[in-house]
PDB file of C-alpha atoms and ligand atoms in Angstrom:
ATOM      1  CA  MET R   1      23.159  -0.334 -14.139  1.00 98.00           C
ATOM      2  CA  ARG R   2      22.000  -3.902 -13.525  1.00 98.00           C
ATOM      3  CA  ILE R   3      22.860  -6.703 -15.934  1.00 98.00           C
ATOM      4  CA  ASP R   4      21.221 -10.147 -15.672  1.00 99.00           C
ATOM      5  CA  ILE R   5      22.872 -12.860 -17.739  1.00 98.00           C
ATOM      6  CA  ILE R   6      21.064 -16.130 -18.463  1.00 98.00           C
ATOM      7  CA  THR R   7      23.275 -19.086 -19.363  1.00 98.00           C
ATOM      8  CA  VAL R   8      23.662 -22.860 -19.189  1.00 97.00           C
ATOM      9  CA  VAL R   9      27.370 -22.500 -18.348  1.00 97.00           C
ATOM     10  CA  PRO R  10      27.614 -19.887 -15.585  1.00 98.00           C
ATOM     11  CA  ASP R  11      31.225 -20.846 -14.840  1.00 98.00           C
ATOM     12  CA  ILE R  12      32.419 -19.184 -18.057  1.00 98.00           C
ATOM     13  CA  LEU R  13      31.088 -15.890 -16.740  1.00 98.00           C
ATOM     14  CA  LYS R  14      32.946 -15.912 -13.421  1.00 97.00           C
ATOM     15  CA  SER R  15      36.469 -14.705 -14.102  1.00 98.00           C
ATOM     16  CA  PRO R  16      35.668 -11.756 -16.409  1.00 97.00           C
ATOM     17  CA  PHE R  17      33.928 -10.058 -13.481  1.00 98.00           C
ATOM     18  CA  GLU R  18      36.500 -11.039 -10.857  1.00 98.00           C
ATOM     19  CA  ALA R  19      39.413  -8.896 -12.020  1.00 96.00           C
ATOM     20  CA  SER R  20      40.448  -5.417 -13.023  1.00 95.00           C
ATOM     21  CA  ILE R  21      37.964  -2.788 -14.190  1.00 95.00           C
ATOM     22  CA  LEU R  22      34.834  -4.952 -14.161  1.00 96.00           C
ATOM     23  CA  LYS R  23      35.558  -6.183 -10.643  1.00 97.00           C
ATOM     24  CA  ARG R  24      36.104  -2.627  -9.396  1.00 96.00           C
ATOM     25  CA  SER R  25      32.927  -1.349 -11.068  1.00 96.00           C
ATOM     26  CA  ILE R  26      30.962  -3.999  -9.144  1.00 97.00           C
ATOM     27  CA  GLU R  27      32.766  -3.219  -5.868  1.00 97.00           C
ATOM     28  CA  LYS R  28      32.002   0.474  -6.343  1.00 96.00           C
ATOM     29  CA  ASN R  29      28.300  -0.429  -6.818  1.00 97.00           C
ATOM     30  CA  ILE R  30      28.256   1.264 -10.212  1.00 97.00           C
ATOM     31  CA  VAL R  31      27.078  -1.948 -11.812  1.00 98.00           C
ATOM     32  CA  GLU R  32      25.427  -5.166 -10.596  1.00 98.00           C
ATOM     33  CA  VAL R  33      25.957  -8.336 -12.611  1.00 98.00           C
ATOM     34  CA  HIS R  34      23.764 -11.364 -11.817  1.00 98.00           C
ATOM     35  CA  VAL R  35      24.407 -14.649 -13.589  1.00 98.00           C
ATOM     36  CA  HIS R  36      21.455 -17.068 -13.716  1.00 98.00           C
ATOM     37  CA  ASN R  37      21.834 -20.762 -14.414  1.00 98.00           C
ATOM     38  CA  LEU R  38      19.063 -21.749 -16.813  1.00 98.00           C
ATOM     39  CA  ARG R  39      19.057 -25.220 -15.253  1.00 98.00           C
ATOM     40  CA  ASP R  40      17.563 -23.692 -12.092  1.00 98.00           C
ATOM     41  CA  TYR R  41      14.401 -22.939 -14.091  1.00 98.00           C
ATOM     42  CA  THR R  42      13.493 -26.398 -15.386  1.00 97.00           C
ATOM     43  CA  ASP R  43      11.324 -29.067 -13.763  1.00 96.00           C
ATOM     44  CA  LEU R  44      12.536 -31.822 -16.090  1.00 96.00           C
ATOM     45  CA  SER R  45      14.706 -34.681 -14.862  1.00 97.00           C
ATOM     46  CA  TYR R  46      18.479 -34.213 -15.110  1.00 96.00           C
ATOM     47  CA  ASN R  47      17.775 -30.458 -15.206  1.00 97.00           C
ATOM     48  CA  GLN R  48      17.181 -30.731 -18.926  1.00 97.00           C
ATOM     49  CA  VAL R  49      16.979 -27.378 -20.731  1.00 97.00           C
ATOM     50  CA  ASP R  50      17.480 -28.438 -24.359  1.00 97.00           C
ATOM     51  CA  ASP R  51      15.985 -30.911 -26.807  1.00 96.00           C
ATOM     52  CA  TYR R  52      16.245 -32.187 -30.390  1.00 96.00           C
ATOM     53  CA  GLN R  53      14.926 -29.896 -33.079  1.00 96.00           C
ATOM     54  CA  PHE R  54      11.605 -30.617 -34.760  1.00 96.00           C
ATOM     55  CA  GLY R  55      12.059 -31.752 -38.340  1.00 96.00           C
ATOM     56  CA  GLY R  56      15.313 -33.492 -37.571  1.00 96.00           C
ATOM     57  CA  GLY R  57      18.898 -32.295 -37.860  1.00 94.00           C
ATOM     58  CA  ALA R  58      21.999 -32.263 -35.719  1.00 93.00           C
ATOM     59  CA  GLY R  59      22.321 -30.200 -32.562  1.00 92.00           C
ATOM     60  CA  MET R  60      20.228 -29.427 -29.523  1.00 95.00           C
ATOM     61  CA  VAL R  61      17.993 -26.394 -29.095  1.00 97.00           C
ATOM     62  CA  LEU R  62      17.381 -24.529 -25.826  1.00 97.00           C
ATOM     63  CA  MET R  63      13.718 -24.931 -24.860  1.00 98.00           C
ATOM     64  CA  ILE R  64      11.341 -22.026 -24.375  1.00 98.00           C
ATOM     65  CA  GLU R  65       9.901 -22.976 -20.976  1.00 98.00           C
ATOM     66  CA  PRO R  66      12.950 -22.497 -18.708  1.00 98.00           C
ATOM     67  CA  ILE R  67      13.873 -19.279 -20.548  1.00 98.00           C
ATOM     68  CA  ASP R  68      10.307 -17.990 -20.157  1.00 98.00           C
ATOM     69  CA  LYS R  69      10.360 -18.838 -16.440  1.00 98.00           C
ATOM     70  CA  CYS R  70      13.678 -17.085 -15.880  1.00 98.00           C
ATOM     71  CA  ILE R  71      12.843 -13.934 -17.853  1.00 98.00           C
ATOM     72  CA  THR R  72       9.352 -13.720 -16.339  1.00 98.00           C
ATOM     73  CA  ALA R  73      10.772 -14.026 -12.812  1.00 98.00           C
ATOM     74  CA  LEU R  74      13.251 -11.224 -13.511  1.00 98.00           C
ATOM     75  CA  LYS R  75      10.635  -8.971 -15.103  1.00 98.00           C
ATOM     76  CA  LYS R  76       8.417  -9.374 -12.026  1.00 98.00           C
ATOM     77  CA  GLU R  77      11.111  -7.653  -9.973  1.00 98.00           C
ATOM     78  CA  ARG R  78      11.874  -4.676 -12.251  1.00 98.00           C
ATOM     79  CA  ASP R  79      11.464  -3.222 -15.729  1.00 98.00           C
ATOM     80  CA  TYR R  80      14.105  -4.029 -18.323  1.00 98.00           C
ATOM     81  CA  ASP R  81      15.208  -1.672 -21.087  1.00 98.00           C
ATOM     82  CA  GLU R  82      16.439  -4.446 -23.367  1.00 98.00           C
ATOM     83  CA  VAL R  83      16.438  -8.245 -23.503  1.00 98.00           C
ATOM     84  CA  ILE R  84      19.470  -9.075 -25.614  1.00 99.00           C
ATOM     85  CA  TYR R  85      20.180 -12.416 -27.289  1.00 98.00           C
ATOM     86  CA  MET R  86      23.802 -13.202 -28.166  1.00 98.00           C
ATOM     87  CA  THR R  87      23.876 -14.875 -31.553  1.00 97.00           C
ATOM     88  CA  PRO R  88      26.136 -14.938 -34.628  1.00 96.00           C
ATOM     89  CA  ASP R  89      23.217 -13.753 -36.782  1.00 95.00           C
ATOM     90  CA  GLY R  90      22.607 -10.615 -34.701  1.00 97.00           C
ATOM     91  CA  VAL R  91      23.795  -7.093 -35.537  1.00 98.00           C
ATOM     92  CA  THR R  92      27.549  -6.837 -35.187  1.00 98.00           C
ATOM     93  CA  LEU R  93      28.597  -5.087 -31.994  1.00 98.00           C
ATOM     94  CA  ASN R  94      30.344  -1.747 -32.465  1.00 96.00           C
ATOM     95  CA  GLN R  95      31.208   1.277 -30.345  1.00 95.00           C
ATOM     96  CA  LYS R  96      27.981   3.078 -31.230  1.00 96.00           C
ATOM     97  CA  ILE R  97      25.873   0.175 -29.913  1.00 98.00           C
ATOM     98  CA  ALA R  98      28.015  -0.028 -26.768  1.00 97.00           C
ATOM     99  CA  ASN R  99      27.608   3.721 -26.196  1.00 96.00           C
ATOM    100  CA  SER R 100      23.824   3.537 -26.407  1.00 97.00           C
ATOM    101  CA  LEU R 101      23.544   0.426 -24.190  1.00 98.00           C
ATOM    102  CA  SER R 102      25.760   2.055 -21.538  1.00 97.00           C
ATOM    103  CA  LEU R 103      22.983   4.622 -20.922  1.00 97.00           C
ATOM    104  CA  LEU R 104      20.410   1.978 -19.880  1.00 98.00           C
ATOM    105  CA  ASN R 105      19.412   0.966 -16.350  1.00 98.00           C
ATOM    106  CA  ASN R 106      18.510  -2.740 -16.553  1.00 98.00           C
ATOM    107  CA  ILE R 107      19.315  -5.264 -19.244  1.00 98.00           C
ATOM    108  CA  ILE R 108      18.976  -9.024 -19.633  1.00 99.00           C
ATOM    109  CA  ILE R 109      21.486 -10.906 -21.778  1.00 99.00           C
ATOM    110  CA  LEU R 110      20.505 -14.394 -22.940  1.00 98.00           C
ATOM    111  CA  CYS R 111      23.344 -16.649 -24.071  1.00 98.00           C
ATOM    112  CA  GLY R 112      22.584 -19.201 -26.753  1.00 94.00           C
ATOM    113  CA  HIS R 113      24.177 -22.629 -26.753  1.00 88.00           C
ATOM    114  CA  TYR R 114      24.294 -25.655 -29.015  1.00 78.00           C
ATOM    115  CA  LYS R 115      22.065 -24.871 -32.056  1.00 88.00           C
ATOM    116  CA  GLY R 116      20.593 -21.805 -30.358  1.00 93.00           C
ATOM    117  CA  VAL R 117      17.177 -21.186 -28.829  1.00 97.00           C
ATOM    118  CA  ASP R 118      13.647 -22.057 -29.906  1.00 98.00           C
ATOM    119  CA  GLN R 119      12.632 -19.323 -32.382  1.00 98.00           C
ATOM    120  CA  ARG R 120       9.614 -18.448 -30.218  1.00 98.00           C
ATOM    121  CA  VAL R 121      11.994 -17.154 -27.524  1.00 98.00           C
ATOM    122  CA  ARG R 122      13.401 -14.697 -30.046  1.00 98.00           C
ATOM    123  CA  ASP R 123       9.937 -13.720 -31.266  1.00 98.00           C
ATOM    124  CA  LEU R 124       8.384 -13.256 -27.840  1.00 98.00           C
ATOM    125  CA  PHE R 125      11.077 -11.988 -25.475  1.00 98.00           C
ATOM    126  CA  ILE R 126      14.090 -10.640 -27.316  1.00 98.00           C
ATOM    127  CA  THR R 127      14.352  -6.932 -28.111  1.00 98.00           C
ATOM    128  CA  LYS R 128      17.889  -6.910 -29.563  1.00 98.00           C
ATOM    129  CA  GLU R 129      20.129  -9.578 -31.128  1.00 98.00           C
ATOM    130  CA  ILE R 130      23.862  -8.976 -30.992  1.00 98.00           C
ATOM    131  CA  SER R 131      26.839 -10.761 -32.551  1.00 98.00           C
ATOM    132  CA  ILE R 132      30.439 -10.017 -31.601  1.00 98.00           C
ATOM    133  CA  GLY R 133      31.748 -10.893 -35.059  1.00 98.00           C
ATOM    134  CA  ASP R 134      31.406 -13.104 -38.101  1.00 97.00           C
ATOM    135  CA  TYR R 135      32.569 -16.355 -36.525  1.00 96.00           C
ATOM    136  CA  VAL R 136      30.776 -18.977 -34.468  1.00 95.00           C
ATOM    137  CA  LEU R 137      31.483 -19.396 -30.754  1.00 96.00           C
ATOM    138  CA  SER R 138      30.463 -22.487 -28.780  1.00 95.00           C
ATOM    139  CA  GLY R 139      27.923 -20.332 -26.962  1.00 96.00           C
ATOM    140  CA  GLY R 140      26.977 -16.741 -26.272  1.00 98.00           C
ATOM    141  CA  GLU R 141      28.844 -16.510 -22.950  1.00 98.00           C
ATOM    142  CA  LEU R 142      32.135 -15.120 -24.248  1.00 98.00           C
ATOM    143  CA  GLY R 143      30.167 -12.722 -26.415  1.00 98.00           C
ATOM    144  CA  ALA R 144      28.170 -11.628 -23.360  1.00 98.00           C
ATOM    145  CA  ALA R 145      31.429 -10.998 -21.452  1.00 98.00           C
ATOM    146  CA  VAL R 146      32.747  -8.892 -24.350  1.00 98.00           C
ATOM    147  CA  LEU R 147      29.475  -6.972 -24.536  1.00 98.00           C
ATOM    148  CA  CYS R 148      29.485  -6.311 -20.772  1.00 98.00           C
ATOM    149  CA  ASP R 149      33.077  -5.083 -20.891  1.00 98.00           C
ATOM    150  CA  THR R 150      32.389  -2.638 -23.731  1.00 98.00           C
ATOM    151  CA  ILE R 151      29.310  -1.285 -21.937  1.00 98.00           C
ATOM    152  CA  ILE R 152      30.560  -1.125 -18.346  1.00 97.00           C
ATOM    153  CA  ARG R 153      33.801   0.739 -19.082  1.00 96.00           C
ATOM    154  CA  LEU R 154      31.706   3.577 -20.550  1.00 95.00           C
ATOM    155  CA  ILE R 155      29.604   4.157 -17.427  1.00 95.00           C
ATOM    156  CA  PRO R 156      30.695   7.358 -15.647  1.00 93.00           C
ATOM    157  CA  GLY R 157      32.860   6.583 -12.615  1.00 93.00           C
ATOM    158  CA  VAL R 158      34.101   3.213 -13.878  1.00 93.00           C
ATOM    159  CA  LEU R 159      37.346   4.429 -15.425  1.00 91.00           C
ATOM    160  CA  SER R 160      39.341   6.586 -13.046  1.00 81.00           C
ATOM    161  CA  ASN R 161      39.914   9.172 -15.757  1.00 72.00           C
ATOM    162  CA  GLU R 162      36.541   9.468 -17.466  1.00 58.00           C
ATOM    163  CA  THR R 163      37.961  11.140 -20.518  1.00 62.00           C
ATOM    164  CA  SER R 164      40.008   8.086 -21.328  1.00 75.00           C
ATOM    165  CA  ALA R 165      36.972   6.196 -22.667  1.00 82.00           C
ATOM    166  CA  LEU R 166      36.156   9.193 -24.867  1.00 76.00           C
ATOM    167  CA  THR R 167      39.551   9.064 -26.521  1.00 77.00           C
ATOM    168  CA  ASP R 168      39.313   5.321 -27.235  1.00 83.00           C
ATOM    169  CA  THR R 169      39.788   4.017 -30.713  1.00 81.00           C
ATOM    170  CA  PHE R 170      36.428   4.139 -32.596  1.00 84.00           C
ATOM    171  CA  GLN R 171      34.841   6.851 -30.414  1.00 79.00           C
ATOM    172  CA  ASP R 172      35.265   9.397 -33.217  1.00 85.00           C
ATOM    173  CA  ASN R 173      35.487   6.830 -36.030  1.00 89.00           C
ATOM    174  CA  LEU R 174      39.283   7.063 -35.864  1.00 94.00           C
ATOM    175  CA  LEU R 175      41.804   4.588 -34.524  1.00 95.00           C
ATOM    176  CA  ALA R 176      43.759   5.818 -31.497  1.00 93.00           C
ATOM    177  CA  PRO R 177      47.165   7.450 -32.156  1.00 95.00           C
ATOM    178  CA  PRO R 178      50.406   5.714 -31.073  1.00 96.00           C
ATOM    179  CA  VAL R 179      51.315   6.035 -27.388  1.00 96.00           C
ATOM    180  CA  TYR R 180      54.729   5.906 -25.683  1.00 98.00           C
ATOM    181  CA  THR R 181      56.042   5.722 -22.136  1.00 97.00           C
ATOM    182  CA  ARG R 182      59.485   5.719 -20.480  1.00 97.00           C
ATOM    183  CA  PRO R 183      62.266   5.373 -21.444  1.00 98.00           C
ATOM    184  CA  ALA R 184      62.373   8.185 -24.021  1.00 97.00           C
ATOM    185  CA  GLU R 185      65.081   6.245 -25.850  1.00 98.00           C
ATOM    186  CA  TYR R 186      65.350   2.441 -25.996  1.00 98.00           C
ATOM    187  CA  LYS R 187      68.086   0.634 -27.918  1.00 98.00           C
ATOM    188  CA  GLY R 188      68.317   3.507 -30.385  1.00 98.00           C
ATOM    189  CA  THR R 189      64.541   3.942 -30.921  1.00 98.00           C
ATOM    190  CA  LYS R 190      63.257   7.335 -29.802  1.00 98.00           C
ATOM    191  CA  VAL R 191      59.920   8.732 -28.726  1.00 98.00           C
ATOM    192  CA  PRO R 192      58.785  11.477 -31.161  1.00 98.00           C
ATOM    193  CA  ASP R 193      60.231  14.839 -30.000  1.00 98.00           C
ATOM    194  CA  VAL R 194      56.857  16.558 -30.016  1.00 98.00           C
ATOM    195  CA  LEU R 195      55.617  14.347 -27.162  1.00 98.00           C
ATOM    196  CA  LEU R 196      58.512  15.524 -24.976  1.00 98.00           C
ATOM    197  CA  SER R 197      58.089  19.189 -25.950  1.00 98.00           C
ATOM    198  CA  GLY R 198      55.497  20.180 -23.349  1.00 97.00           C
ATOM    199  CA  ASN R 199      53.683  22.075 -26.110  1.00 98.00           C
ATOM    200  CA  PHE R 200      50.178  20.684 -25.588  1.00 98.00           C
ATOM    201  CA  PRO R 201      48.397  22.253 -28.577  1.00 98.00           C
ATOM    202  CA  LYS R 202      51.183  20.843 -30.797  1.00 98.00           C
ATOM    203  CA  ILE R 203      50.905  17.427 -29.104  1.00 98.00           C
ATOM    204  CA  GLU R 204      47.144  17.408 -29.675  1.00 97.00           C
ATOM    205  CA  GLU R 205      47.652  18.320 -33.334  1.00 98.00           C
ATOM    206  CA  TRP R 206      50.258  15.531 -33.720  1.00 98.00           C
ATOM    207  CA  ARG R 207      47.906  12.986 -32.142  1.00 97.00           C
ATOM    208  CA  GLU R 208      45.026  13.942 -34.426  1.00 96.00           C
ATOM    209  CA  ASP R 209      47.319  13.695 -37.432  1.00 98.00           C
ATOM    210  CA  GLU R 210      48.668  10.296 -36.405  1.00 97.00           C
ATOM    211  CA  ALA R 211      45.174   8.970 -35.647  1.00 96.00           C
ATOM    212  CA  TYR R 212      44.074   9.983 -39.121  1.00 97.00           C
ATOM    213  CA  LYS R 213      47.147   8.474 -40.812  1.00 98.00           C
ATOM    214  CA  ARG R 214      46.796   5.218 -38.874  1.00 97.00           C
ATOM    215  CA  THR R 215      43.098   4.976 -39.752  1.00 97.00           C
ATOM    216  CA  GLU R 216      43.826   5.664 -43.420  1.00 97.00           C
ATOM    217  CA  ARG R 217      46.472   2.904 -43.433  1.00 98.00           C
ATOM    218  CA  LEU R 218      44.750   0.212 -41.336  1.00 97.00           C
ATOM    219  CA  ARG R 219      41.007   0.894 -41.557  1.00 97.00           C
ATOM    220  CA  PRO R 220      40.227   3.128 -44.542  1.00 97.00           C
ATOM    221  CA  ASP R 221      36.614   1.907 -44.359  1.00 95.00           C
ATOM    222  CA  LEU R 222      36.127   3.992 -41.179  1.00 94.00           C
ATOM    223  CA  LEU R 223      36.817   7.198 -43.121  1.00 94.00           C
ATOM    224  CA  GLU R 224      34.236   6.518 -45.820  1.00 90.00           C
TER     225      GLU R 224
HETATM  226  N1  ADE C 301      27.175 -17.195 -30.178  1.00 61.81           N
HETATM  227  C1  ADE C 301      27.844 -17.953 -31.058  1.00 61.81           C
HETATM  228  N2  ADE C 301      28.590 -17.209 -31.866  1.00 61.81           N
HETATM  229  C2  ADE C 301      28.390 -15.907 -31.489  1.00 61.81           C
HETATM  230  C3  ADE C 301      28.892 -14.668 -31.956  1.00 61.81           C
HETATM  231  N3  ADE C 301      29.736 -14.580 -32.971  1.00 61.81           N
HETATM  232  N4  ADE C 301      28.480 -13.559 -31.322  1.00 61.81           N
HETATM  233  C4  ADE C 301      27.597 -13.635 -30.291  1.00 61.81           C
HETATM  234  N5  ADE C 301      27.098 -14.770 -29.816  1.00 61.81           N
HETATM  235  C5  ADE C 301      27.482 -15.914 -30.414  1.00 61.81           C
END
């Protein structure tokens, strides 16, 4: 998979891809992530990419021309399955959306900033608008990093044990069951006996039970 991210603050998107699972997925050539600075696509002085909104009102709006230039240059090189705009008024990201995006080959992610982008960008270029939750971030960059993480970890070969993404919380609309590691007893608190029993069908049954109970207690809406 290839992901092209368009942003006015490329620095925010450095460290998420320079550590841990995302770093390794890039090193293993399973995914390519290219971050494009929108300021490289403007001819205006001071590398201007935003302007005041027509009709008045506070806040700057990203202009259509540099975004058009950047997206058009990318599309000349290859076909894209989706051009995603990160925005608080998009559809809220969930596991189902991440699952379907993880099957794609090439995507562009456009990060908004300030008051957002000229509406014509959304009308002409954007195929999907995604929010990471009902709160407002300073820009779409952190949302883009979250989106990339949810997608990339699902691509076969990224996690060393592929089944571990399948047993994630939300994959079957259930929260994950509790997990324990050594020591089996710590300051009087014990790991449930069943997990030490070696009886794998029983362990599986216990985990399913606990996942259901936890979901019922913490997220009953998922069971509806
Ligand atoms: N940009 C600003 N707020 C956002 C949010 N909640 N999700 C995605 N992009 C955003």
